[in-house]
Amino acid sequence: MLISVLTISMALVESALLLFAPELGLRLFWGLLIPVAPLLLFLAPGLWRQICPLGSVALLPRDLGWTAASARIPTEREGSILRWVGLAALLALPPLRPWFIDKSGLATFLVVLVFSGLAFFLGTRFVGRGAFCNGLCPVHFVEMIYGQFSRPLRLPVRCGSCDSCTTACVDVHEGRALDRGQDIYRHAAWGLPGFVIGWFLIPQDLGTFPLPALYGPTLGGFLASFLVFAGLDRVLGPSSRRGLVRAAALLALGAYYWFQVPRLACLWTNHLCLG
């Protein structure tokens, strides 16, 4: 409960900055919190799951005793639907950032508010983290892909006791959670490097109709990357799948910081960023 109070309090402070001091709020959110997240997911996904504000919101109904009496574990079909929606959100939202989300404290706040509302609602209807944290949350896919390199913690660090809310729990099976999941995780991993590279190739001049410029590089990159790894999988066989997923994860992480570090240097030193 204490962790939830602390993380939600910090989220409320950041939300206030986004609304009332947007320049500072945007700089902290997009220039510090988000860039640090992939590295934290890679090095210590268990720590991430303890401090993630949305995770705290998802568990808030349980902590406050507001979970419905009929709350249950998501069925396999429900879990699959939630994960597909989460993957769709992961592919749909980041390309919109250069258009207006990155530039507007209100827009960033509304995105966070919507997902906070979804996390809270699902926390009242389903047991534990199974519906939001292990389903609908877009970050879940990145967490699964990067978290495969960590050592297993062997305990549900935030849940108190395990209620088996999902078959691929990062808390219990940190280093092996991806192996216990569905094909959707592997396919997302294969497409992630191209998606990341494509995002950084979005042109600054979006034109009068920006959607092709936003989604062309990202979704095109995702598809190209997926096809490359799918082809390698077909040639090398199922025994290579774990290695291919790990290679895709490392390529995506390396590409992200290759492009992101110079941007962050420009942002925090107030230098003119070219390109």
XYZ file of C-alpha atoms in Angstrom:
275
model
C 0.000 0.000 0.000
C 2.855 2.391 0.839
C 4.405 1.888 -2.598
C 1.046 2.629 -4.214
C 0.685 5.841 -2.222
C 4.192 7.008 -3.159
C 3.951 6.186 -6.857
C 0.463 7.620 -7.244
C 1.544 10.762 -5.370
C 4.454 11.224 -7.772
C 2.100 10.664 -10.697
C -0.244 13.336 -9.345
C 2.648 15.786 -9.063
C 3.682 15.068 -12.657
C 0.059 15.439 -13.773
C -0.126 18.843 -12.097
C 3.060 19.889 -13.886
C 1.653 18.763 -17.237
C -1.430 20.899 -16.663
C -0.030 23.977 -14.925
C 3.671 23.993 -15.866
C 3.576 22.095 -19.166
C 7.079 22.975 -20.338
C 8.626 21.423 -17.229
C 6.101 18.597 -17.114
C 6.717 17.607 -20.723
C 10.463 17.792 -20.283
C 10.348 15.507 -17.254
C 7.865 13.080 -18.799
C 9.226 12.717 -22.331
C 12.801 13.750 -21.560
C 13.445 11.703 -18.428
C 10.758 9.250 -17.325
C 10.006 7.681 -20.695
C 13.648 7.478 -21.930
C 14.740 5.775 -18.700
C 11.916 3.221 -18.810
C 13.332 0.844 -21.493
C 16.653 0.551 -19.670
C 14.870 -0.087 -16.382
C 12.681 -2.716 -18.036
C 15.833 -4.362 -19.375
C 17.855 -4.263 -16.158
C 15.200 -4.589 -13.465
C 11.641 -5.280 -14.642
C 10.751 -6.352 -11.112
C 11.654 -2.899 -9.851
C 9.636 -1.322 -12.655
C 6.573 -3.305 -11.634
C 6.926 -2.048 -8.088
C 7.100 1.631 -9.007
C 4.905 1.821 -12.143
C 2.109 4.315 -11.342
C -0.379 2.591 -13.653
C 0.338 -0.696 -11.915
C -0.383 0.983 -8.593
C -3.656 2.340 -9.975
C -4.599 -1.148 -11.196
C -4.070 -2.525 -7.681
C -5.739 0.422 -5.951
C -9.239 -1.138 -5.943
C -7.812 -4.203 -4.204
C -5.879 -2.095 -1.696
C -8.991 -0.044 -0.912
C -11.347 -3.010 -0.837
C -13.268 -1.772 -3.870
C -12.838 -4.887 -5.982
C -16.190 -6.296 -7.022
C -17.337 -9.454 -5.275
C -17.630 -11.056 -8.704
C -14.012 -10.207 -9.626
C -12.280 -13.093 -11.341
C -9.275 -14.066 -13.382
C -9.620 -13.147 -17.087
C -10.509 -16.082 -19.278
C -8.038 -17.138 -21.938
C -10.163 -15.438 -24.587
C -10.503 -12.231 -22.546
C -6.775 -12.164 -21.890
C -6.047 -12.632 -25.578
C -8.391 -9.783 -26.531
C -6.844 -7.479 -23.932
C -3.336 -8.251 -25.180
C -4.289 -7.579 -28.793
C -5.816 -4.248 -27.783
C -2.660 -3.446 -25.813
C -0.468 -4.249 -28.814
C -2.677 -2.094 -31.026
C -2.261 0.782 -28.567
C 1.513 0.273 -28.535
C 1.616 0.579 -32.320
C -0.951 3.379 -32.597
C -0.016 5.875 -29.882
C 3.771 6.502 -30.190
C 3.507 7.666 -33.833
C 1.086 10.360 -32.675
C 3.637 11.815 -30.285
C 5.519 14.023 -32.788
C 2.205 15.343 -34.107
C 0.700 16.709 -30.909
C 1.193 14.575 -27.773
C 4.832 15.579 -27.207
C 3.942 19.233 -27.630
C 0.917 19.425 -25.345
C 0.851 18.954 -21.605
C -2.912 18.541 -21.784
C -2.705 15.846 -24.467
C -0.082 13.915 -22.504
C -2.168 14.250 -19.347
C -5.292 12.973 -21.126
C -3.467 9.911 -22.470
C -2.240 9.074 -18.969
C -5.700 9.769 -17.541
C -7.410 7.414 -19.992
C -5.050 4.548 -19.204
C -5.299 5.260 -15.478
C -9.070 5.035 -15.754
C -8.837 1.760 -17.651
C -6.379 0.362 -15.097
C -8.667 1.284 -12.203
C -11.800 -0.051 -13.907
C -10.199 -3.380 -14.793
C -8.849 -3.570 -11.246
C -12.415 -3.486 -9.938
C -13.614 -6.220 -12.297
C -10.702 -8.652 -12.412
C -8.329 -10.201 -9.889
C -4.819 -8.831 -9.484
C -2.815 -7.668 -12.479
C -4.175 -10.133 -15.001
C -6.405 -7.728 -16.924
C -4.413 -4.495 -17.158
C -0.759 -5.026 -16.255
C -0.579 -8.399 -18.026
C -3.085 -7.566 -20.738
C -4.253 -4.143 -21.839
C -1.195 -2.099 -20.854
C 0.876 -1.252 -23.967
C 4.076 -1.245 -21.913
C 3.434 -4.897 -21.054
C 4.835 -6.018 -24.398
C 8.017 -3.994 -23.994
C 8.272 -5.291 -20.441
C 7.980 -8.902 -21.586
C 10.451 -8.449 -24.436
C 13.146 -6.652 -22.444
C 12.461 -8.440 -19.150
C 13.478 -11.834 -20.540
C 17.129 -11.069 -19.746
C 16.606 -10.599 -16.004
C 16.920 -13.200 -13.289
C 13.669 -14.609 -11.862
C 12.572 -13.137 -8.544
C 10.398 -16.152 -7.695
C 7.839 -14.079 -5.773
C 5.025 -11.694 -6.663
C 6.642 -8.551 -5.276
C 3.524 -6.372 -5.196
C 0.729 -8.907 -4.912
C 1.419 -10.299 -1.433
C 0.304 -13.735 -2.572
C -0.028 -15.218 -6.039
C -3.578 -15.577 -7.355
C -2.468 -16.979 -10.732
C -4.052 -14.051 -12.578
C -1.980 -14.799 -15.691
C 0.060 -17.649 -17.161
C 3.003 -15.400 -18.085
C 3.752 -13.364 -14.976
C 6.880 -11.230 -15.067
C 6.977 -11.144 -11.256
C 7.093 -14.922 -10.839
C 8.853 -15.945 -14.052
C 10.916 -12.852 -14.863
C 13.570 -14.462 -16.997
C 11.208 -17.051 -18.495
C 7.914 -15.201 -18.771
C 8.180 -14.739 -22.528
C 8.505 -18.492 -23.015
C 5.269 -19.035 -21.118
C 3.330 -16.515 -23.176
C 1.631 -16.673 -26.544
C 2.877 -16.144 -30.080
C 1.775 -12.504 -29.876
C 4.788 -11.715 -27.672
C 7.240 -13.288 -30.090
C 5.669 -11.538 -33.057
C 5.725 -8.209 -31.221
C 9.400 -8.739 -30.409
C 10.248 -9.462 -34.032
C 8.584 -6.258 -35.188
C 9.859 -4.002 -32.416
C 13.304 -3.121 -33.903
C 11.761 -1.845 -37.130
C 9.074 0.030 -35.243
C 11.660 1.786 -33.054
C 13.873 2.732 -35.987
C 10.844 3.840 -37.986
C 9.683 6.105 -35.172
C 12.957 8.010 -35.215
C 12.692 8.345 -38.996
C 9.362 10.183 -38.838
C 9.982 13.454 -40.740
C 9.773 16.773 -38.951
C 7.583 18.222 -41.694
C 4.403 16.173 -41.416
C 2.535 18.056 -44.121
C -1.167 18.832 -44.184
C -2.182 15.180 -43.838
C 0.267 13.737 -41.307
C -0.962 10.159 -40.851
C 1.086 8.636 -43.718
C 4.221 10.382 -42.440
C 3.514 9.144 -38.906
C 2.476 5.569 -39.564
C 4.381 4.827 -42.753
C 7.844 4.555 -41.149
C 6.615 2.946 -37.922
C 4.190 0.329 -39.177
C 6.278 -0.218 -42.291
C 9.331 -0.727 -40.114
C 7.421 -3.102 -37.848
C 6.303 -5.189 -40.815
C 9.762 -5.261 -42.393
C 11.437 -6.263 -39.145
C 8.800 -8.907 -38.468
C 9.249 -10.425 -41.916
C 13.036 -10.590 -41.511
C 12.840 -12.410 -38.180
C 9.957 -14.605 -39.343
C 12.082 -15.598 -42.327
C 15.017 -16.410 -40.065
C 12.704 -18.428 -37.847
C 11.501 -20.414 -40.826
C 15.052 -21.119 -41.968
C 16.564 -21.855 -38.557
C 13.601 -23.669 -37.035
C 11.762 -23.498 -33.693
C 14.917 -24.154 -31.689
C 16.176 -20.702 -32.676
C 13.118 -18.775 -31.489
C 14.408 -17.822 -28.064
C 17.638 -16.550 -29.597
C 15.805 -14.612 -32.294
C 13.546 -12.942 -29.747
C 16.561 -11.958 -27.671
C 18.367 -10.640 -30.733
C 15.316 -8.581 -31.672
C 15.076 -7.181 -28.148
C 18.733 -6.159 -28.068
C 18.491 -4.627 -31.530
C 15.416 -2.614 -30.533
C 16.988 -1.431 -27.281
C 20.255 -0.500 -28.974
C 18.466 1.361 -31.760
C 16.340 3.259 -29.256
C 19.286 4.667 -27.334
C 21.387 5.180 -30.470
C 18.806 7.686 -31.656
C 17.510 8.880 -28.301
C 20.710 9.854 -26.487
C 21.623 12.690 -28.919
C 18.062 13.998 -28.682
C 18.201 13.987 -24.906
C 21.542 15.773 -24.972
C 19.957 18.497 -27.084
C 16.920 18.692 -24.831
C 18.752 19.011 -21.544
C 21.570 21.266 -22.771
C 19.168 23.542 -24.685
C 21.211 23.162 -27.864
C 19.590 23.324 -31.283
C 18.808 19.789 -32.415
C 19.250 19.292 -36.124
C 17.668 16.456 -38.093
